[in-house]
Coordinates of C-alpha atoms in Angstrom, one line a residue:
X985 CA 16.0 89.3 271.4
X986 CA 18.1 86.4 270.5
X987 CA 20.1 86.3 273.9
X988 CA 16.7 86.6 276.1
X989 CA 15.0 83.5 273.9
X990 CA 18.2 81.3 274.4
X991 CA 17.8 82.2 278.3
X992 CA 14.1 81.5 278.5
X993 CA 15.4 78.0 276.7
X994 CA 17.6 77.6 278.9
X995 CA 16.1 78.6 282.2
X996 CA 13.3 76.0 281.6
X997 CA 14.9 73.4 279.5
X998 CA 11.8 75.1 276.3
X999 CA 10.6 77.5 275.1
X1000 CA 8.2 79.0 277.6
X1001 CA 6.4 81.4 274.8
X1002 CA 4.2 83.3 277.4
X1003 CA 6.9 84.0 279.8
X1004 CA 9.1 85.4 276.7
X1005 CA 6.6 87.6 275.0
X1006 CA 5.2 89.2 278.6
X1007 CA 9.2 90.3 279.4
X1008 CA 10.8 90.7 276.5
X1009 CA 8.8 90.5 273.0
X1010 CA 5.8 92.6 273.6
X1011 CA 7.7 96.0 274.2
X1012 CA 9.4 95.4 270.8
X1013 CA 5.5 94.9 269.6
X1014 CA 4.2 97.1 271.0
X1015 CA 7.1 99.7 269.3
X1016 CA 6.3 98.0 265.6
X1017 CA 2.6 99.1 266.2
X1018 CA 3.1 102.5 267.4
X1019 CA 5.5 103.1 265.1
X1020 CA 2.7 102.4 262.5
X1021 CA 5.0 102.2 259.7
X1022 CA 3.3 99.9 257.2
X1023 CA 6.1 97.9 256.0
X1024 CA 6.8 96.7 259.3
X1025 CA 3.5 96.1 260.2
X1026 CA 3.1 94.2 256.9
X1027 CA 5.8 92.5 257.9
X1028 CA 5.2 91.6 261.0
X1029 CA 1.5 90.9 260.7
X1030 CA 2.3 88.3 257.7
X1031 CA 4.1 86.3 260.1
X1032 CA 1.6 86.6 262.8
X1033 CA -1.1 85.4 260.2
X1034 CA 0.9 82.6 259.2
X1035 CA 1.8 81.1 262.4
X1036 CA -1.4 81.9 263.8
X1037 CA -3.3 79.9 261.1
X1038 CA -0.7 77.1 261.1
X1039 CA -0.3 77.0 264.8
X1040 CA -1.9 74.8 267.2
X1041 CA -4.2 76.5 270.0
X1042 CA -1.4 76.7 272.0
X1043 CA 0.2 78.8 269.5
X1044 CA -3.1 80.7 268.6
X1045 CA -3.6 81.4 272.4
X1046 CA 0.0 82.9 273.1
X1047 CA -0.3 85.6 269.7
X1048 CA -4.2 86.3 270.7
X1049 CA -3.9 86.9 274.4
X1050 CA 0.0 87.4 275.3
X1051 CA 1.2 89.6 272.1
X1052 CA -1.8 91.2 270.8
X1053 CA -4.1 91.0 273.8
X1054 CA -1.0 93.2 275.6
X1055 CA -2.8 95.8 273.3
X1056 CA -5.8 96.5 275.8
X1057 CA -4.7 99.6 277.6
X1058 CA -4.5 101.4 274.5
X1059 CA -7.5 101.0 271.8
X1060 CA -5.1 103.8 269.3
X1061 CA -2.9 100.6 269.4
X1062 CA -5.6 98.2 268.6
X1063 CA -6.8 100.4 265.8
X1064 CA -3.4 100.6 264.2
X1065 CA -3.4 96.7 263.7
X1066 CA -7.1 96.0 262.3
X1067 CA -6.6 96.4 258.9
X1068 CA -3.2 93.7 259.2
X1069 CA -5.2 91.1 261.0
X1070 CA -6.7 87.7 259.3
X1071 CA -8.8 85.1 260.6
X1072 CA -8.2 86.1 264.2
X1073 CA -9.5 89.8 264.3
X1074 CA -12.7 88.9 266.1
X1075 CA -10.7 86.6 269.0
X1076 CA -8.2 90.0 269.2
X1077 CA -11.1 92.2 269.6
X1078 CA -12.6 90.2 272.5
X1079 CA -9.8 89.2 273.8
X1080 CA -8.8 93.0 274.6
X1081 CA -12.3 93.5 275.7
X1082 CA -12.0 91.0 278.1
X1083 CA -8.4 92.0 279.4
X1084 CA -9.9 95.6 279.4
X1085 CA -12.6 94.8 282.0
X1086 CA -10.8 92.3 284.2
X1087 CA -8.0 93.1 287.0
X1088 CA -7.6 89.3 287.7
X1089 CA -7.3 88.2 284.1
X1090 CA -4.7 90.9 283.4
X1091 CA -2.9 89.6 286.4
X1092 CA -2.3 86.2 285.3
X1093 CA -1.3 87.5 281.8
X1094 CA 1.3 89.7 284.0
X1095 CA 2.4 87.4 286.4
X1096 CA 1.9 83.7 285.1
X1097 CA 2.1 80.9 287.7
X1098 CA 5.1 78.9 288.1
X1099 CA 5.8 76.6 285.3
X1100 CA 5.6 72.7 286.8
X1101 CA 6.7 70.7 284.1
X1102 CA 4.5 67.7 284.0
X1103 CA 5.2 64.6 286.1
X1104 CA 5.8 61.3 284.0
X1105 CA 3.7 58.3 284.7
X1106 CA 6.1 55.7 286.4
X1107 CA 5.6 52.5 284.3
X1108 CA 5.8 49.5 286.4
X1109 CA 9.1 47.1 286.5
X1110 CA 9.0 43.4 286.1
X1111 CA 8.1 42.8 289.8
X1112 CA 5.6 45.3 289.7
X1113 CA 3.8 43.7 286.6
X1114 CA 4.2 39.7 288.6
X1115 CA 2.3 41.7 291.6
X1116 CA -0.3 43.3 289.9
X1117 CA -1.4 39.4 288.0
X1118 CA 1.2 39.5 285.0
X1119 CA -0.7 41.8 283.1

């Protein structure tokens, strides 16, 4: 996957984690947990815990919802992870729950909206600072 990360990269000038895991990472996931083999689940769900409990909610968001909430369709799936998962088991479960019951929430999982970078706050010039009373 290291040619599709480098694209995402530079596509949208970062890492767009969402985008990434819903085309490209989550098949090779979703293989690791039907596979079932448990050194590579091990494996895999070490990392998982560890970024997950170091990560910000940004972080915890994109592993709950994008990578292990793509389990919903298939609760065989879910199973096979439940004894791997930490701290975040109980977001996971309800997080597929949710995704389960709702067309419109697994259609923006699917198909994000657009990424719009944020617009930067134009700081005022000299001029602009002598018009607005020096401040």
């Amino acid at each position: 996957l290291r040619e599709a990360y480098k694209q995402n990269i530079e596509k949208y000038g970062e890492f767009l984690a969402d985008e990434f895991f819903t085309k490209y990472g989550n098949e090779c996931f979703r293989a690791t947990v039907k596979s079932n083999n448990p050194q590579q689940m091990k494996k895999l769900f070490n990392m998982l815990n560890e970024v997950y409990n170091d990560g910000t909610n940004q972080v915890q968001s994109v592993i709950v919802v994008t990578i292990l909430g793509s389990l919903y369709d298939d609760e065989t799936l879910l199973a096979n992870c439940v004894d791997y998962m930490d701290e975040m088991m109980l977001f996971v479960i309800e997080a597929n729950k949710i995704l389960r019951r709702s067309s419109s929430t697994r259609a923006k999982l699917e198909h994000p909206p657009l990424y719009k970078p944020k617009k930067r706050k134009k700081m005022g010039g000299f001029m602009a600072n002598q018009l607005n009373g020096g401040n």
